């Protein structure tokens, strides 16, 4: 998909067209506007829909569901967010990212309609509409939709889920969803539908459960399959996916490799010497689980030092995230990502002194932090990289150029 001069040109055109759409001098489209938008695009085909929300584990749950459907040769399209490297990753058909050619075609249709309706779409809406244009063209049997944030106001909620999944509920995106577990859970509960299954993967507040009962949703708690244990994927994600499949179509067979299945950006081993592990964990709940995995690894294979490369956007609970590493991270490497993503705050002296531990080194960009590791890390160190999809994307780009130990 991304090789050669032609693909590079397509990729540049894709980013340029997305920028054109998001920077139009028109009002931002609302969810109601998006309904009209889809209608004007003649979106009429609706497959069976699995909608997945949750504070953590959404992407892994979608990946497992897709893996099972692919194993059973069932046509399906997935919509996930965010991406690690390329926008195309957000939209896949039978586990293959949408082609640059198809994506650019859909983006140009979206741009033209934005001009006609005098509205603009933000990034997630663009991805969602592109997905439905792809669904309309390919007509898969299933669509697996990952909610961006929350549920009630997410575009995935424009379509009735045949089965809904709520993986976990924790504090994240509080500026949008509310400051309590109860508020956040209720936002997520709105993806459920009357008389349809909703899979609950974790403890769920009574107020949100009351809502599910009020709408007459069929509440099902995810169950653990003792025959499948995967050390690299959170049990909630595996349990939710397997429970959903059982209630959706219990005739499907399970792949033999589920116990060893890996998802990109989740406890992903980048290299061996020094051992480098990347994870997109970006809130306290996810980071705590990631560090539990890291500590388990260290008990089996002790390392001389643990070096952590970390960066999270300004809305994240950075203080509590960093506390997860107290006592076992020997050195923090903090790159400034504000020049490539406006959601990240510049690393001012105030930020450095207030937020980060004394054993921190700061870098102007991600490349400088990776260069530092390349120059100073020893083969028996452990390097962990986490905090955002953006950082893991930068790491993958850098690693393509080959990282070697000192």
Tab-separated table of C-alpha atoms in Angstrom:
chain	number	residue	atom	x	y	z
A	1	UNK	CA	0.000	0.000	0.000
A	2	UNK	CA	2.753	2.435	0.874
A	3	UNK	CA	5.734	1.817	-1.349
A	4	UNK	CA	7.115	3.537	-4.385
A	5	UNK	CA	6.774	7.056	-5.747
A	6	UNK	CA	3.148	6.634	-6.808
A	7	UNK	CA	2.075	5.517	-3.318
A	8	UNK	CA	3.968	8.431	-1.773
A	9	UNK	CA	2.115	10.823	-4.065
A	10	UNK	CA	-1.218	9.218	-3.137
A	11	UNK	CA	-0.386	9.503	0.571
A	12	UNK	CA	0.446	13.175	0.196
A	13	UNK	CA	-2.796	13.764	-1.693
A	14	UNK	CA	-4.727	11.970	1.060
A	15	UNK	CA	-3.286	14.184	3.791
A	16	UNK	CA	-3.776	17.300	1.675
A	17	UNK	CA	-7.417	16.462	0.996
A	18	UNK	CA	-8.077	15.761	4.676
A	19	UNK	CA	-6.479	19.109	5.535
A	20	UNK	CA	-8.659	20.818	2.941
A	21	UNK	CA	-11.812	19.345	4.479
A	22	UNK	CA	-10.916	20.154	8.084
A	23	UNK	CA	-9.815	23.709	7.290
A	24	UNK	CA	-12.870	24.790	5.282
A	25	UNK	CA	-14.319	28.116	6.430
A	26	UNK	CA	-17.701	26.562	7.239
A	27	UNK	CA	-19.445	25.536	10.481
A	28	UNK	CA	-18.356	22.245	12.041
A	29	UNK	CA	-20.761	19.420	11.192
A	30	UNK	CA	-22.914	18.127	14.035
A	31	UNK	CA	-24.131	14.561	14.405
A	32	UNK	CA	-27.439	15.604	12.813
A	33	UNK	CA	-25.513	17.148	9.926
A	34	UNK	CA	-23.719	13.844	9.487
A	35	UNK	CA	-27.058	12.047	9.071
A	36	UNK	CA	-27.892	14.366	6.182
A	37	UNK	CA	-24.379	13.963	4.818
A	38	UNK	CA	-24.706	10.172	4.647
A	39	UNK	CA	-28.146	10.475	3.077
A	40	UNK	CA	-26.824	12.800	0.375
A	41	UNK	CA	-24.097	10.246	-0.370
A	42	UNK	CA	-26.841	7.644	-0.961
A	43	UNK	CA	-25.650	5.398	1.846
A	44	UNK	CA	-28.285	2.681	1.978
A	45	UNK	CA	-26.545	-0.661	2.552
A	46	UNK	CA	-26.373	-1.632	6.228
A	47	UNK	CA	-24.577	-4.867	7.210
A	48	UNK	CA	-24.815	-6.580	10.572
A	49	UNK	CA	-23.124	-4.239	13.020
A	50	UNK	CA	-20.919	-4.815	16.044
A	51	UNK	CA	-20.193	-1.550	17.877
A	52	UNK	CA	-17.358	-1.469	20.410
A	53	UNK	CA	-16.764	1.189	23.049
A	54	UNK	CA	-14.828	1.357	26.313
A	55	UNK	CA	-12.052	3.376	27.894
A	56	UNK	CA	-9.456	0.758	27.018
A	57	UNK	CA	-9.304	-2.404	24.942
A	58	UNK	CA	-11.541	-1.290	22.063
A	59	UNK	CA	-8.938	-1.704	19.358
A	60	UNK	CA	-7.813	-5.105	20.626
A	61	UNK	CA	-11.425	-6.295	20.803
A	62	UNK	CA	-12.043	-5.178	17.226
A	63	UNK	CA	-8.826	-6.888	16.099
A	64	UNK	CA	-9.808	-10.194	17.735
A	65	UNK	CA	-13.317	-10.061	16.250
A	66	UNK	CA	-11.831	-9.369	12.827
A	67	UNK	CA	-9.345	-12.219	13.240
A	68	UNK	CA	-12.174	-14.646	14.029
A	69	UNK	CA	-14.330	-13.480	11.111
A	70	UNK	CA	-11.348	-13.716	8.758
A	71	UNK	CA	-10.651	-17.255	9.996
A	72	UNK	CA	-14.237	-18.128	9.029
A	73	UNK	CA	-13.943	-16.425	5.602
A	74	UNK	CA	-16.650	-13.874	6.425
A	75	UNK	CA	-16.515	-10.534	4.617
A	76	UNK	CA	-16.251	-7.634	7.052
A	77	UNK	CA	-15.128	-4.043	7.265
A	78	UNK	CA	-13.618	-2.511	10.405
A	79	UNK	CA	-13.502	1.129	11.394
A	80	UNK	CA	-10.962	1.887	14.135
A	81	UNK	CA	-9.246	4.941	15.551
A	82	UNK	CA	-6.754	6.392	15.913
A	83	UNK	CA	-4.104	5.051	13.552
A	84	UNK	CA	-0.427	4.397	14.224
A	85	UNK	CA	1.211	5.124	10.863
A	86	UNK	CA	-1.281	5.738	8.070
A	87	UNK	CA	-4.849	7.011	7.914
A	88	UNK	CA	-5.705	3.913	5.841
A	89	UNK	CA	-5.264	1.743	8.959
A	90	UNK	CA	-8.581	3.076	10.260
A	91	UNK	CA	-10.553	1.358	7.501
A	92	UNK	CA	-9.952	-2.285	6.611
A	93	UNK	CA	-11.726	-4.881	4.492
A	94	UNK	CA	-10.994	-8.469	5.502
A	95	UNK	CA	-7.970	-7.235	7.462
A	96	UNK	CA	-6.483	-5.303	4.532
A	97	UNK	CA	-6.269	-1.503	4.858
A	98	UNK	CA	-8.246	0.467	2.317
A	99	UNK	CA	-6.181	1.294	-0.766
A	100	UNK	CA	-4.874	4.817	-1.285
A	101	UNK	CA	-6.828	4.983	-4.543
A	102	UNK	CA	-10.178	4.122	-2.950
A	103	UNK	CA	-9.577	6.332	0.073
A	104	UNK	CA	-8.644	9.339	-2.036
A	105	UNK	CA	-11.746	8.814	-4.158
A	106	UNK	CA	-13.957	8.872	-1.044
A	107	UNK	CA	-12.178	11.898	0.401
A	108	UNK	CA	-12.756	13.828	-2.809
A	109	UNK	CA	-16.463	12.948	-2.658
A	110	UNK	CA	-16.579	14.169	0.936
A	111	UNK	CA	-14.814	17.409	0.044
A	112	UNK	CA	-17.231	18.129	-2.801
A	113	UNK	CA	-20.259	17.526	-0.587
A	114	UNK	CA	-18.805	19.710	2.168
A	115	UNK	CA	-18.626	22.546	-0.363
A	116	UNK	CA	-22.208	21.909	-1.473
A	117	UNK	CA	-23.599	21.777	2.082
A	118	UNK	CA	-21.257	24.489	3.385
A	119	UNK	CA	-20.077	22.476	6.370
A	120	UNK	CA	-16.771	20.908	7.351
A	121	UNK	CA	-16.049	17.555	8.962
A	122	UNK	CA	-13.479	16.901	11.645
A	123	UNK	CA	-10.950	14.083	11.410
A	124	UNK	CA	-13.056	11.326	12.998
A	125	UNK	CA	-16.155	12.205	10.953
A	126	UNK	CA	-14.069	12.063	7.766
A	127	UNK	CA	-12.827	8.599	8.670
A	128	UNK	CA	-16.336	7.424	9.542
A	129	UNK	CA	-17.944	8.677	6.327
A	130	UNK	CA	-15.111	7.160	4.271
A	131	UNK	CA	-15.797	3.848	5.991
A	132	UNK	CA	-19.464	3.920	5.036
A	133	UNK	CA	-18.678	4.774	1.434
A	134	UNK	CA	-16.422	1.705	1.476
A	135	UNK	CA	-19.171	-0.397	3.077
A	136	UNK	CA	-21.614	0.795	0.419
A	137	UNK	CA	-19.174	-0.267	-2.305
A	138	UNK	CA	-18.033	-3.620	-0.864
A	139	UNK	CA	-21.269	-4.715	0.859
A	140	UNK	CA	-19.658	-6.864	3.570
A	141	UNK	CA	-21.737	-9.104	5.798
A	142	UNK	CA	-20.415	-7.452	8.966
A	143	UNK	CA	-19.213	-4.016	10.020
A	144	UNK	CA	-17.212	-3.675	13.227
A	145	UNK	CA	-17.276	-0.081	14.458
A	146	UNK	CA	-14.922	1.200	17.133
A	147	UNK	CA	-16.269	4.254	18.930
A	148	UNK	CA	-13.848	7.176	18.961
A	149	UNK	CA	-14.795	8.724	22.308
A	150	UNK	CA	-17.761	7.919	24.541
A	151	UNK	CA	-20.678	6.523	22.581
A	152	UNK	CA	-23.784	8.691	22.755
A	153	UNK	CA	-22.406	11.411	20.487
A	154	UNK	CA	-20.108	9.245	18.368
A	155	UNK	CA	-21.020	8.749	14.686
A	156	UNK	CA	-21.049	4.976	15.226
A	157	UNK	CA	-24.221	5.560	17.228
A	158	UNK	CA	-26.028	6.722	14.078
A	159	UNK	CA	-26.431	3.041	13.205
A	160	UNK	CA	-28.186	0.474	15.373
A	161	UNK	CA	-25.763	-2.103	16.712
A	162	UNK	CA	-26.861	-5.717	16.409
A	163	UNK	CA	-24.510	-6.307	19.296
A	164	UNK	CA	-22.796	-3.700	21.473
A	165	UNK	CA	-19.620	-4.188	23.494
A	166	UNK	CA	-18.423	-2.049	26.419
A	167	UNK	CA	-14.921	-3.223	27.307
A	168	UNK	CA	-13.911	-1.107	30.318
A	169	UNK	CA	-14.860	2.152	32.004
A	170	UNK	CA	-12.212	4.409	33.548
A	171	UNK	CA	-11.378	8.096	33.784
A	172	UNK	CA	-10.227	9.417	30.404
A	173	UNK	CA	-11.433	12.144	28.031
A	174	UNK	CA	-13.047	13.699	31.107
A	175	UNK	CA	-13.220	17.093	29.391
A	176	UNK	CA	-15.737	15.541	26.973
A	177	UNK	CA	-17.435	12.733	28.892
A	178	UNK	CA	-17.584	13.889	32.507
A	179	UNK	CA	-15.478	13.622	35.633
A	180	UNK	CA	-16.992	10.506	37.188
A	181	UNK	CA	-17.109	6.834	36.273
A	182	UNK	CA	-20.907	7.029	36.367
A	183	UNK	CA	-21.065	9.840	33.804
A	184	UNK	CA	-18.571	8.163	31.486
A	185	UNK	CA	-20.311	4.783	31.705
A	186	UNK	CA	-23.673	6.333	30.839
A	187	UNK	CA	-22.193	7.984	27.732
A	188	UNK	CA	-20.874	4.599	26.613
A	189	UNK	CA	-24.104	2.762	27.445
A	190	UNK	CA	-25.938	4.690	24.717
A	191	UNK	CA	-24.518	2.425	21.997
A	192	UNK	CA	-26.824	-0.361	23.252
A	193	UNK	CA	-30.212	-1.010	21.663
A	194	UNK	CA	-33.501	-2.447	22.863
A	195	UNK	CA	-33.726	-6.246	22.756
A	196	UNK	CA	-30.149	-6.466	21.451
A	197	UNK	CA	-27.170	-7.946	23.335
A	198	UNK	CA	-24.733	-5.614	25.069
A	199	UNK	CA	-21.557	-7.280	26.326
A	200	UNK	CA	-20.121	-5.811	29.538
A	201	UNK	CA	-16.432	-6.540	30.040
A	202	UNK	CA	-15.785	-4.942	33.421
A	203	UNK	CA	-17.491	-3.572	36.516
A	204	UNK	CA	-20.306	-1.290	35.399
A	205	UNK	CA	-21.928	1.424	37.546
A	206	UNK	CA	-25.508	0.874	38.668
A	207	UNK	CA	-26.747	4.104	37.073
A	208	UNK	CA	-25.536	2.974	33.635
A	209	UNK	CA	-26.926	-0.525	34.180
A	210	UNK	CA	-30.265	1.037	35.086
A	211	UNK	CA	-30.250	2.800	31.716
A	212	UNK	CA	-29.575	-0.486	29.897
A	213	UNK	CA	-32.467	-2.132	31.708
A	214	UNK	CA	-34.743	0.854	30.995
A	215	UNK	CA	-34.219	0.512	27.246
A	216	UNK	CA	-34.644	-3.265	27.530
A	217	UNK	CA	-31.165	-4.117	26.273
A	218	UNK	CA	-30.024	-7.700	26.789
A	219	UNK	CA	-27.161	-7.318	29.281
A	220	UNK	CA	-24.522	-10.060	29.056
A	221	UNK	CA	-21.355	-10.134	31.145
A	222	UNK	CA	-18.241	-11.247	29.291
A	223	UNK	CA	-17.008	-14.674	30.335
A	224	UNK	CA	-13.472	-15.987	30.422
A	225	UNK	CA	-12.586	-18.976	28.260
A	226	UNK	CA	-10.130	-21.011	30.321
A	227	UNK	CA	-8.823	-22.643	27.141
A	228	UNK	CA	-7.489	-19.328	25.797
A	229	UNK	CA	-4.896	-17.324	27.713
A	230	UNK	CA	-3.063	-14.564	25.889
A	231	UNK	CA	-0.329	-12.756	27.826
A	232	UNK	CA	-0.192	-9.891	25.332
A	233	UNK	CA	-3.876	-8.901	25.199
A	234	UNK	CA	-5.914	-7.694	28.173
A	235	UNK	CA	-8.335	-10.431	29.302
A	236	UNK	CA	-11.278	-8.018	29.032
A	237	UNK	CA	-10.734	-7.626	25.295
A	238	UNK	CA	-10.438	-11.357	24.682
A	239	UNK	CA	-13.417	-12.134	26.917
A	240	UNK	CA	-15.601	-9.490	25.268
A	241	UNK	CA	-14.760	-10.640	21.748
A	242	UNK	CA	-15.337	-14.332	22.476
A	243	UNK	CA	-18.583	-13.685	24.354
A	244	UNK	CA	-19.839	-11.501	21.510
A	245	UNK	CA	-19.035	-14.137	18.894
A	246	UNK	CA	-20.803	-16.801	20.944
A	247	UNK	CA	-23.994	-14.739	21.137
A	248	UNK	CA	-23.752	-13.426	17.590
A	249	UNK	CA	-23.025	-16.659	15.755
A	250	UNK	CA	-22.099	-19.707	17.818
A	251	UNK	CA	-21.406	-21.740	14.675
A	252	UNK	CA	-18.143	-19.891	14.027
A	253	UNK	CA	-14.887	-21.729	14.701
A	254	UNK	CA	-12.038	-20.100	16.618
A	255	UNK	CA	-8.503	-19.765	15.197
A	256	UNK	CA	-5.933	-22.003	16.855
A	257	UNK	CA	-3.556	-19.067	17.358
A	258	UNK	CA	-5.796	-16.926	19.611
A	259	UNK	CA	-3.570	-17.623	22.603
A	260	UNK	CA	-0.593	-16.096	20.800
A	261	UNK	CA	-2.399	-13.447	18.736
A	262	UNK	CA	-0.739	-10.017	18.761
A	263	UNK	CA	-2.199	-6.583	18.076
A	264	UNK	CA	0.012	-3.795	16.712
A	265	UNK	CA	0.925	-1.229	19.350
A	266	UNK	CA	-0.072	-3.452	22.279
A	267	UNK	CA	2.955	-4.788	24.162
A	268	UNK	CA	4.649	-4.820	20.771
A	269	UNK	CA	8.254	-6.006	20.706
A	270	UNK	CA	10.133	-3.626	18.427
A	271	UNK	CA	13.616	-5.114	18.782
A	272	UNK	CA	15.578	-7.588	20.912
A	273	UNK	CA	18.871	-5.931	21.908
A	274	UNK	CA	18.170	-3.833	23.779
A	275	UNK	CA	14.678	-5.218	24.249
A	276	UNK	CA	12.272	-2.468	23.219
A	277	UNK	CA	8.540	-2.763	23.866
A	278	UNK	CA	5.958	-0.283	22.605
A	279	UNK	CA	2.407	0.205	23.831
A	280	UNK	CA	-0.245	2.795	22.996
A	281	UNK	CA	-1.392	2.896	26.659
A	282	UNK	CA	-2.271	6.519	27.408
A	283	UNK	CA	-4.368	6.662	30.582
A	284	UNK	CA	-3.741	5.387	34.133
A	285	UNK	CA	-5.816	2.215	33.746
A	286	UNK	CA	-4.084	1.157	30.522
A	287	UNK	CA	-0.620	2.154	31.741
A	288	UNK	CA	-1.080	0.242	35.010
A	289	UNK	CA	-1.874	-2.902	33.003
A	290	UNK	CA	1.087	-2.308	30.682
A	291	UNK	CA	3.437	-1.899	33.649
A	292	UNK	CA	2.070	-5.094	35.208
A	293	UNK	CA	3.087	-6.878	32.006
A	294	UNK	CA	6.509	-5.190	32.089
A	295	UNK	CA	7.118	-6.141	35.729
A	296	UNK	CA	6.150	-9.741	34.975
A	297	UNK	CA	8.682	-9.779	32.158
A	298	UNK	CA	11.388	-8.331	34.436
A	299	UNK	CA	10.780	-11.076	37.003
A	300	UNK	CA	11.446	-13.668	34.312
A	301	UNK	CA	14.282	-11.797	32.592
A	302	UNK	CA	15.998	-9.177	34.791
A	303	UNK	CA	17.437	-6.143	33.024
A	304	UNK	CA	20.205	-3.733	34.009
A	305	UNK	CA	18.079	-0.608	33.521
A	306	UNK	CA	14.553	0.301	32.518
A	307	UNK	CA	14.436	3.316	30.202
A	308	UNK	CA	11.019	4.800	29.448
A	309	UNK	CA	10.254	7.022	26.466
A	310	UNK	CA	6.946	8.730	27.194
A	311	UNK	CA	4.742	11.447	25.753
A	312	UNK	CA	1.009	12.057	26.184
A	313	UNK	CA	-1.256	14.849	25.028
A	314	UNK	CA	-2.225	17.729	27.281
A	315	UNK	CA	-5.620	16.287	28.278
A	316	UNK	CA	-4.170	13.112	29.789
A	317	UNK	CA	-3.626	12.463	33.504
A	318	UNK	CA	0.145	12.640	33.198
A	319	UNK	CA	0.812	12.794	36.948
A	320	UNK	CA	-0.976	9.517	37.702
A	321	UNK	CA	0.449	7.884	34.585
A	322	UNK	CA	4.001	8.663	35.704
A	323	UNK	CA	3.277	7.415	39.229
A	324	UNK	CA	2.708	3.962	37.732
A	325	UNK	CA	6.433	3.849	36.970
A	326	UNK	CA	7.673	4.907	40.400
A	327	UNK	CA	10.349	2.601	41.720
A	328	UNK	CA	11.256	0.703	38.593
A	329	UNK	CA	11.843	3.188	35.756
A	330	UNK	CA	15.501	4.219	35.987
A	331	UNK	CA	15.311	7.030	33.467
A	332	UNK	CA	12.502	8.891	31.734
A	333	UNK	CA	13.034	10.224	28.212
A	334	UNK	CA	10.441	12.878	27.359
A	335	UNK	CA	10.196	14.059	23.723
A	336	UNK	CA	8.267	17.193	22.735
A	337	UNK	CA	5.618	16.213	20.152
A	338	UNK	CA	3.893	19.606	19.968
A	339	UNK	CA	5.452	20.397	16.600
A	340	UNK	CA	3.745	17.430	14.919
A	341	UNK	CA	0.443	17.362	16.832
A	342	UNK	CA	-1.298	20.403	18.369
A	343	UNK	CA	-2.880	18.250	21.093
A	344	UNK	CA	0.532	18.043	22.771
A	345	UNK	CA	1.677	20.955	24.927
A	346	UNK	CA	5.171	22.346	24.317
A	347	UNK	CA	7.638	21.218	26.980
A	348	UNK	CA	8.149	24.482	28.872
A	349	UNK	CA	10.389	24.714	31.934
A	350	UNK	CA	7.241	24.873	34.060
A	351	UNK	CA	6.019	21.572	32.608
A	352	UNK	CA	9.416	19.979	33.096
A	353	UNK	CA	9.693	21.025	36.740
A	354	UNK	CA	6.067	20.426	37.714
A	355	UNK	CA	5.072	17.218	35.946
A	356	UNK	CA	8.094	15.019	35.449
A	357	UNK	CA	10.393	13.094	37.832
A	358	UNK	CA	13.919	14.280	38.588
A	359	UNK	CA	15.349	11.391	36.557
A	360	UNK	CA	13.962	12.796	33.288
A	361	UNK	CA	15.762	13.912	30.154
A	362	UNK	CA	13.922	16.136	27.673
A	363	UNK	CA	14.182	16.163	23.884
A	364	UNK	CA	12.957	18.549	21.201
A	365	UNK	CA	11.370	15.719	19.223
A	366	UNK	CA	10.876	11.970	19.165
A	367	UNK	CA	13.793	11.339	16.812
A	368	UNK	CA	16.216	12.912	19.289
A	369	UNK	CA	14.964	10.594	22.045
A	370	UNK	CA	15.310	7.545	19.811
A	371	UNK	CA	18.788	8.662	18.751
A	372	UNK	CA	19.750	8.925	22.419
A	373	UNK	CA	18.651	5.332	22.996
A	374	UNK	CA	20.558	4.175	19.937
A	375	UNK	CA	23.723	5.869	21.203
A	376	UNK	CA	23.558	5.013	24.914
A	377	UNK	CA	21.421	1.940	25.564
A	378	UNK	CA	23.128	-1.362	26.269
A	379	UNK	CA	21.994	-4.751	25.048
A	380	UNK	CA	20.761	-5.774	28.516
A	381	UNK	CA	18.609	-2.668	29.048
A	382	UNK	CA	14.837	-2.649	28.692
A	383	UNK	CA	13.354	0.243	26.728
A	384	UNK	CA	9.616	0.876	26.987
A	385	UNK	CA	7.859	3.371	24.734
A	386	UNK	CA	4.301	4.425	25.552
A	387	UNK	CA	1.824	7.259	26.078
A	388	UNK	CA	0.228	7.905	22.691
A	389	UNK	CA	-0.487	6.530	19.244
A	390	UNK	CA	1.492	9.467	17.857
A	391	UNK	CA	4.649	8.452	19.718
A	392	UNK	CA	4.346	4.812	18.661
A	393	UNK	CA	3.829	5.955	15.077
A	394	UNK	CA	7.019	8.009	15.248
A	395	UNK	CA	8.858	5.009	16.704
A	396	UNK	CA	7.731	2.773	13.858
A	397	UNK	CA	8.915	5.329	11.304
A	398	UNK	CA	12.257	5.597	13.062
A	399	UNK	CA	12.674	1.860	13.434
A	400	UNK	CA	12.183	1.425	9.701
A	401	UNK	CA	15.597	3.055	9.431
A	402	UNK	CA	16.981	0.354	11.820
A	403	UNK	CA	17.889	0.848	15.465
A	404	UNK	CA	21.039	-0.843	16.723
A	405	UNK	CA	22.372	-0.986	20.315
A	406	UNK	CA	25.518	0.676	21.539
